[in-house]
Amino acid sequence: METYYFDNSATSCPKPEEVYKAVEAGIKDYNANPGRAGHRKALESGKKIYEVREKIAKFFNIENSLNIAFTANATESLNFAIKGGIPTGSHVITTNFEHNSVLRPLFYMQDEKEVSLTFVNTYKEIEENIKSSTKAIVVNHISNVNGTVQDIEKIGKICKKYNLLFILDASQSAGYIDIDMERDNIDILCLTGHKSLFGIQGIGAICLKEGVKIIPVLEGGTGSFSKLSRQPKEMPELLEAGTPNTPGILSLGAGIDFINRIGLNKIKEHEDILTKRFIKRLRNIDKIKLYESFTENQGPVISLNIEGIESSDLAQILDEEFGILVRAGYHCAPLAHRTMGTYETGTVRFSFGYFNTEEEIDYALDALKNITLQI
Amino acid sequence: METYYFDNSATSCPKPEEVYKAVEAGIKDYNANPGRAGHRKALESGKKIYEVREKIAKFFNIENSLNIAFTANATESLNFAIKGGIPTGSHVITTNFEHNSVLRPLFYMQDEKEVSLTFVNTYKEIEENIKSSTKAIVVNHISNVNGTVQDIEKIGKICKKYNLLFILDASQSAGYIDIDMERDNIDILCLTGHKSLFGIQGIGAICLKEGVKIIPVLEGGTGSFSKLSRQPKEMPELLEAGTPNTPGILSLGAGIDFINRIGLNKIKEHEDILTKRFIKRLRNIDKIKLYESFTENQGPVISLNIEGIESSDLAQILDEEFGILVRAGYHCAPLAHRTMGTYETGTVRFSFGYFNTEEEIDYALDALKNITLQI
């Protein structure tokens, strides 16, 4: 059976051809340990990794590419940012649309570091919740449940005004919407490589604004500063302990090349057309409950339920009968479901990517309509 | 110029053909987010990952494969083990041959968690240093500097006798020497995938003996238990936060398949022949100072210096004039150099892998001899 992949919020699929090639180069041509030796192969790997740092810096407008550290995934980046960057005893404002990769580190801070938390639905409620003890804002740029887009330029302005640390989870947004570390006044940008940036799984990054201080959560070999008994304070070594993921890093570089070649705006435009088409028609189908963005902008991910069918059953029917691949359940974002009124039911999530087509959207719409007619 | 790769302690090179294929499958055929959805692609990825867990379990004799968590590298595994497993205020015995991936987390524990440390050269000195406050032994199975092999079966017996937590850094040993979690009484086994296990960079693992308790250092999405505000206590979710590295995991599985096909003993035998050949002839070359194992067993990695040449210069000459790729410096193991008397000079390290040949060894020996004759 032909399959229709609408689970791009989990991982983008397929990857561009150049990403496959970059991975192959990473494990064949550049298979040495970068920064760990002076021989030609290690230097070549190191150079390739430096090039990717430069690409990321340019893509997100980061002045000094050495302020970018590679991580295993956005979760690791967010742990580094939250556990290493938020002061003990401070007040933090975050949203109800955070993923567990933000919530669990924040609850750790609440339990262990006397941090107090305020949850808001959108960026519009941030300023009114600022207290004298507020030190940081942690925001999921685009909800992985209903596509709520937070206005990070506005949040950045608030953070600047009140001198707050701005930590951005860009897992769902990087590679879809323009992010500018300087313009948006972001202090810590947390990225995953394998979603809209088109890299493979196992690679992420954390980008610090110049001067932002973080205490490392992980420590280990850095290939340089070997005689120091603790982690070096210099970036990127500060946050890069152990052998880097050369193939993953190169895949991320190739993913950014792909985006630059197509054009970020064109990618966004395409995904927006798909999302609008999907939502517009679904609004006209009886028995379908849609869970849309809480702000004026909708990202390319949306949740729904069909009256009378469990979300997990619906996902199974879509898969087995129509070859439609979506995710059902809570999507690792429990508070979003409290907020949307789906805490007991979960939702079925459709998430679109650049490689989806309007025909695929229509196929999914027909399938959903078909299912509603049968119950 | 043809190159001769003797930097296998940094990363094994090349990888077996089946590893390349597994990576390709991981990013093409199994490119979904395992454990994050119920659709067929996610289930297929999940099944593949489960198979690798089973392979690792069988390879290291781990009863329950769910006690294996995938990490980004051995450094992450060791941070999890040391920061999450060693009690505050306890005394720990470790060796002078530890890598910074062990030393820096241990010094963190010393600085922040009132842990006291005793350093020994070999396993033979462990028992005499045990105090009533001793709670853990952390040991580098094979030194990445001079190939000192610690007898883990004997250490395991001591740990059992005194009820101590046994944390093993098997970065240099897994895939070269037989490790048996049960026989060797290992509580926490820390692995890297990209060295002698032949996987790609970016993948590691941590294996817990049934009943060993660890507090997670990282927290985040687990795809299950989504409503829990903190990290689930169940393995492997406890230590697996965020999207797993599917291609990396599959590469590790293929690496283990390769080892099983060749035979671990045969691999060890081959590398031992190379190492012995290298050492035996070097002993007869004037001006060469060899740094051999501190125990009765020598791993396939050895350090040396040539009188009158800086280690970094020697490595550069070997690379530029002979195409010989080795690592010079401290190898992220500063205490080893204090112990060997090379703290000011560093060493040039040769590390051999299964794909090295006797001819390559002879070529390296001739090159070294040649260099000694020119100074």
PDB file of N, CA and C in Angstrom, chain B residues 54-103:
ATOM      1  N   GLU B  54      18.651  -6.017  21.763  1.00  0.00           N
ATOM      2  CA  GLU B  54      18.817  -7.455  21.999  1.00  0.00           C
ATOM      3  C   GLU B  54      20.230  -7.917  21.626  1.00  0.00           C
ATOM      4  N   LYS B  55      20.738  -7.373  20.536  1.00  0.00           N
ATOM      5  CA  LYS B  55      22.106  -7.742  20.120  1.00  0.00           C
ATOM      6  C   LYS B  55      23.134  -7.316  21.162  1.00  0.00           C
ATOM      7  N   ILE B  56      22.969  -6.103  21.675  1.00  0.00           N
ATOM      8  CA  ILE B  56      23.896  -5.610  22.702  1.00  0.00           C
ATOM      9  C   ILE B  56      23.789  -6.478  23.951  1.00  0.00           C
ATOM     10  N   ALA B  57      22.548  -6.794  24.322  1.00  0.00           N
ATOM     11  CA  ALA B  57      22.322  -7.606  25.519  1.00  0.00           C
ATOM     12  C   ALA B  57      23.035  -8.948  25.394  1.00  0.00           C
ATOM     13  N   LYS B  58      22.911  -9.555  24.234  1.00  0.00           N
ATOM     14  CA  LYS B  58      23.532 -10.861  24.021  1.00  0.00           C
ATOM     15  C   LYS B  58      25.064 -10.726  24.027  1.00  0.00           C
ATOM     16  N   PHE B  59      25.542  -9.673  23.401  1.00  0.00           N
ATOM     17  CA  PHE B  59      26.991  -9.477  23.246  1.00  0.00           C
ATOM     18  C   PHE B  59      27.681  -9.298  24.596  1.00  0.00           C
ATOM     19  N   PHE B  60      27.010  -8.599  25.515  1.00  0.00           N
ATOM     20  CA  PHE B  60      27.635  -8.317  26.819  1.00  0.00           C
ATOM     21  C   PHE B  60      26.986  -9.106  27.956  1.00  0.00           C
ATOM     22  N   ASN B  61      26.154 -10.091  27.589  1.00  0.00           N
ATOM     23  CA  ASN B  61      25.442 -10.907  28.580  1.00  0.00           C
ATOM     24  C   ASN B  61      24.666 -10.054  29.592  1.00  0.00           C
ATOM     25  N   ILE B  62      23.723  -9.321  29.053  1.00  0.00           N
ATOM     26  CA  ILE B  62      22.828  -8.499  29.872  1.00  0.00           C
ATOM     27  C   ILE B  62      21.457  -9.175  29.824  1.00  0.00           C
ATOM     28  N   GLU B  63      20.936  -9.513  30.997  1.00  0.00           N
ATOM     29  CA  GLU B  63      19.729 -10.341  31.026  1.00  0.00           C
ATOM     30  C   GLU B  63      18.550  -9.649  30.364  1.00  0.00           C
ATOM     31  N   ASN B  64      18.310  -8.397  30.733  1.00  0.00           N
ATOM     32  CA  ASN B  64      17.134  -7.680  30.248  1.00  0.00           C
ATOM     33  C   ASN B  64      17.580  -6.521  29.358  1.00  0.00           C
ATOM     34  N   SER B  65      17.271  -6.627  28.076  1.00  0.00           N
ATOM     35  CA  SER B  65      17.778  -5.616  27.131  1.00  0.00           C
ATOM     36  C   SER B  65      17.175  -4.239  27.380  1.00  0.00           C
ATOM     37  N   LEU B  66      16.100  -4.167  28.151  1.00  0.00           N
ATOM     38  CA  LEU B  66      15.530  -2.856  28.465  1.00  0.00           C
ATOM     39  C   LEU B  66      16.404  -2.077  29.448  1.00  0.00           C
ATOM     40  N   ASN B  67      17.383  -2.758  30.044  1.00  0.00           N
ATOM     41  CA  ASN B  67      18.325  -2.055  30.916  1.00  0.00           C
ATOM     42  C   ASN B  67      19.453  -1.382  30.138  1.00  0.00           C
ATOM     43  N   ILE B  68      19.319  -1.380  28.827  1.00  0.00           N
ATOM     44  CA  ILE B  68      20.285  -0.691  27.956  1.00  0.00           C
ATOM     45  C   ILE B  68      19.641   0.592  27.447  1.00  0.00           C
ATOM     46  N   ALA B  69      20.295   1.716  27.648  1.00  0.00           N
ATOM     47  CA  ALA B  69      19.802   2.986  27.092  1.00  0.00           C
ATOM     48  C   ALA B  69      20.831   3.499  26.098  1.00  0.00           C
ATOM     49  N   PHE B  70      20.337   4.037  25.002  1.00  0.00           N
ATOM     50  CA  PHE B  70      21.239   4.623  24.018  1.00  0.00           C
ATOM     51  C   PHE B  70      21.571   6.058  24.405  1.00  0.00           C
ATOM     52  N   THR B  71      22.831   6.411  24.193  1.00  0.00           N
ATOM     53  CA  THR B  71      23.301   7.765  24.511  1.00  0.00           C
ATOM     54  C   THR B  71      24.029   8.314  23.276  1.00  0.00           C
ATOM     55  N   ALA B  72      24.540   9.535  23.404  1.00  0.00           N
ATOM     56  CA  ALA B  72      25.236  10.150  22.272  1.00  0.00           C
ATOM     57  C   ALA B  72      26.666   9.629  22.140  1.00  0.00           C
ATOM     58  N   ASN B  73      27.256   9.252  23.255  1.00  0.00           N
ATOM     59  CA  ASN B  73      28.641   8.756  23.248  1.00  0.00           C
ATOM     60  C   ASN B  73      28.982   8.243  24.650  1.00  0.00           C
ATOM     61  N   ALA B  74      30.165   7.694  24.798  1.00  0.00           N
ATOM     62  CA  ALA B  74      30.564   7.157  26.105  1.00  0.00           C
ATOM     63  C   ALA B  74      30.609   8.264  27.153  1.00  0.00           C
ATOM     64  N   THR B  75      30.968   9.457  26.735  1.00  0.00           N
ATOM     65  CA  THR B  75      31.023  10.589  27.666  1.00  0.00           C
ATOM     66  C   THR B  75      29.670  10.808  28.328  1.00  0.00           C
ATOM     67  N   GLU B  76      28.628  10.787  27.522  1.00  0.00           N
ATOM     68  CA  GLU B  76      27.284  10.970  28.082  1.00  0.00           C
ATOM     69  C   GLU B  76      26.965   9.808  29.032  1.00  0.00           C
ATOM     70  N   SER B  77      27.285   8.587  28.604  1.00  0.00           N
ATOM     71  CA  SER B  77      27.039   7.418  29.458  1.00  0.00           C
ATOM     72  C   SER B  77      27.758   7.579  30.796  1.00  0.00           C
ATOM     73  N   LEU B  78      29.013   8.017  30.746  1.00  0.00           N
ATOM     74  CA  LEU B  78      29.810   8.142  31.966  1.00  0.00           C
ATOM     75  C   LEU B  78      29.298   9.270  32.857  1.00  0.00           C
ATOM     76  N   ASN B  79      28.836  10.362  32.264  1.00  0.00           N
ATOM     77  CA  ASN B  79      28.208  11.421  33.057  1.00  0.00           C
ATOM     78  C   ASN B  79      26.966  10.892  33.762  1.00  0.00           C
ATOM     79  N   PHE B  80      26.154  10.141  33.020  1.00  0.00           N
ATOM     80  CA  PHE B  80      24.942   9.573  33.620  1.00  0.00           C
ATOM     81  C   PHE B  80      25.317   8.672  34.799  1.00  0.00           C
ATOM     82  N   ALA B  81      26.346   7.834  34.582  1.00  0.00           N
ATOM     83  CA  ALA B  81      26.732   6.858  35.605  1.00  0.00           C
ATOM     84  C   ALA B  81      27.313   7.546  36.833  1.00  0.00           C
ATOM     85  N   ILE B  82      28.240   8.473  36.596  1.00  0.00           N
ATOM     86  CA  ILE B  82      28.978   9.088  37.711  1.00  0.00           C
ATOM     87  C   ILE B  82      28.114  10.118  38.434  1.00  0.00           C
ATOM     88  N   LYS B  83      27.483  11.028  37.665  1.00  0.00           N
ATOM     89  CA  LYS B  83      26.684  12.079  38.313  1.00  0.00           C
ATOM     90  C   LYS B  83      25.349  11.539  38.821  1.00  0.00           C
ATOM     91  N   GLY B  84      24.866  10.502  38.169  1.00  0.00           N
ATOM     92  CA  GLY B  84      23.552   9.974  38.546  1.00  0.00           C
ATOM     93  C   GLY B  84      23.609   8.774  39.461  1.00  0.00           C
ATOM     94  N   GLY B  85      24.783   8.136  39.554  1.00  0.00           N
ATOM     95  CA  GLY B  85      24.849   6.876  40.288  1.00  0.00           C
ATOM     96  C   GLY B  85      25.684   6.885  41.554  1.00  0.00           C
ATOM     97  N   ILE B  86      26.609   7.839  41.675  1.00  0.00           N
ATOM     98  CA  ILE B  86      27.508   7.850  42.846  1.00  0.00           C
ATOM     99  C   ILE B  86      26.911   8.722  43.949  1.00  0.00           C
ATOM    100  N   PRO B  87      26.775   8.173  45.147  1.00  0.00           N
ATOM    101  CA  PRO B  87      26.131   8.944  46.227  1.00  0.00           C
ATOM    102  C   PRO B  87      26.999  10.127  46.700  1.00  0.00           C
ATOM    103  N   THR B  88      26.322  11.200  47.055  1.00  0.00           N
ATOM    104  CA  THR B  88      26.966  12.373  47.654  1.00  0.00           C
ATOM    105  C   THR B  88      27.778  11.941  48.879  1.00  0.00           C
ATOM    106  N   GLY B  89      28.957  12.529  49.020  1.00  0.00           N
ATOM    107  CA  GLY B  89      29.758  12.299  50.229  1.00  0.00           C
ATOM    108  C   GLY B  89      30.510  10.982  50.269  1.00  0.00           C
ATOM    109  N   SER B  90      30.483  10.231  49.199  1.00  0.00           N
ATOM    110  CA  SER B  90      31.134   8.920  49.257  1.00  0.00           C
ATOM    111  C   SER B  90      32.583   8.990  48.787  1.00  0.00           C
ATOM    112  N   HIS B  91      33.285   7.902  49.002  1.00  0.00           N
ATOM    113  CA  HIS B  91      34.675   7.771  48.545  1.00  0.00           C
ATOM    114  C   HIS B  91      34.680   6.866  47.314  1.00  0.00           C
ATOM    115  N   VAL B  92      35.438   7.274  46.312  1.00  0.00           N
ATOM    116  CA  VAL B  92      35.484   6.537  45.050  1.00  0.00           C
ATOM    117  C   VAL B  92      36.933   6.203  44.719  1.00  0.00           C
ATOM    118  N   ILE B  93      37.148   4.989  44.265  1.00  0.00           N
ATOM    119  CA  ILE B  93      38.481   4.607  43.795  1.00  0.00           C
ATOM    120  C   ILE B  93      38.454   4.547  42.271  1.00  0.00           C
ATOM    121  N   THR B  94      39.444   5.158  41.666  1.00  0.00           N
ATOM    122  CA  THR B  94      39.539   5.155  40.213  1.00  0.00           C
ATOM    123  C   THR B  94      41.014   5.025  39.836  1.00  0.00           C
ATOM    124  N   THR B  95      41.315   5.120  38.546  1.00  0.00           N
ATOM    125  CA  THR B  95      42.708   4.921  38.150  1.00  0.00           C
ATOM    126  C   THR B  95      43.325   6.186  37.563  1.00  0.00           C
ATOM    127  N   ASN B  96      44.620   6.152  37.481  1.00  0.00           N
ATOM    128  CA  ASN B  96      45.359   7.256  36.864  1.00  0.00           C
ATOM    129  C   ASN B  96      45.261   7.226  35.340  1.00  0.00           C
ATOM    130  N   PHE B  97      44.627   6.176  34.814  1.00  0.00           N
ATOM    131  CA  PHE B  97      44.544   6.061  33.361  1.00  0.00           C
ATOM    132  C   PHE B  97      43.166   6.449  32.827  1.00  0.00           C
ATOM    133  N   GLU B  98      42.401   7.165  33.652  1.00  0.00           N
ATOM    134  CA  GLU B  98      41.070   7.580  33.189  1.00  0.00           C
ATOM    135  C   GLU B  98      41.179   8.703  32.164  1.00  0.00           C
ATOM    136  N   HIS B  99      40.202   8.685  31.301  1.00  0.00           N
ATOM    137  CA  HIS B  99      40.006   9.719  30.283  1.00  0.00           C
ATOM    138  C   HIS B  99      39.275  10.888  30.956  1.00  0.00           C
ATOM    139  N   ASN B 100      39.337  12.070  30.365  1.00  0.00           N
ATOM    140  CA  ASN B 100      38.602  13.215  30.923  1.00  0.00           C
ATOM    141  C   ASN B 100      37.081  12.972  31.002  1.00  0.00           C
ATOM    142  N   SER B 101      36.587  12.029  30.225  1.00  0.00           N
ATOM    143  CA  SER B 101      35.159  11.702  30.296  1.00  0.00           C
ATOM    144  C   SER B 101      34.797  11.081  31.640  1.00  0.00           C
ATOM    145  N   VAL B 102      35.791  10.558  32.329  1.00  0.00           N
ATOM    146  CA  VAL B 102      35.598  10.067  33.702  1.00  0.00           C
ATOM    147  C   VAL B 102      36.117  11.107  34.696  1.00  0.00           C
ATOM    148  N   LEU B 103      37.295  11.641  34.412  1.00  0.00           N
ATOM    149  CA  LEU B 103      37.932  12.557  35.372  1.00  0.00           C
ATOM    150  C   LEU B 103      37.085  13.802  35.625  1.00  0.00           C
TER     151      LEU B 103
END
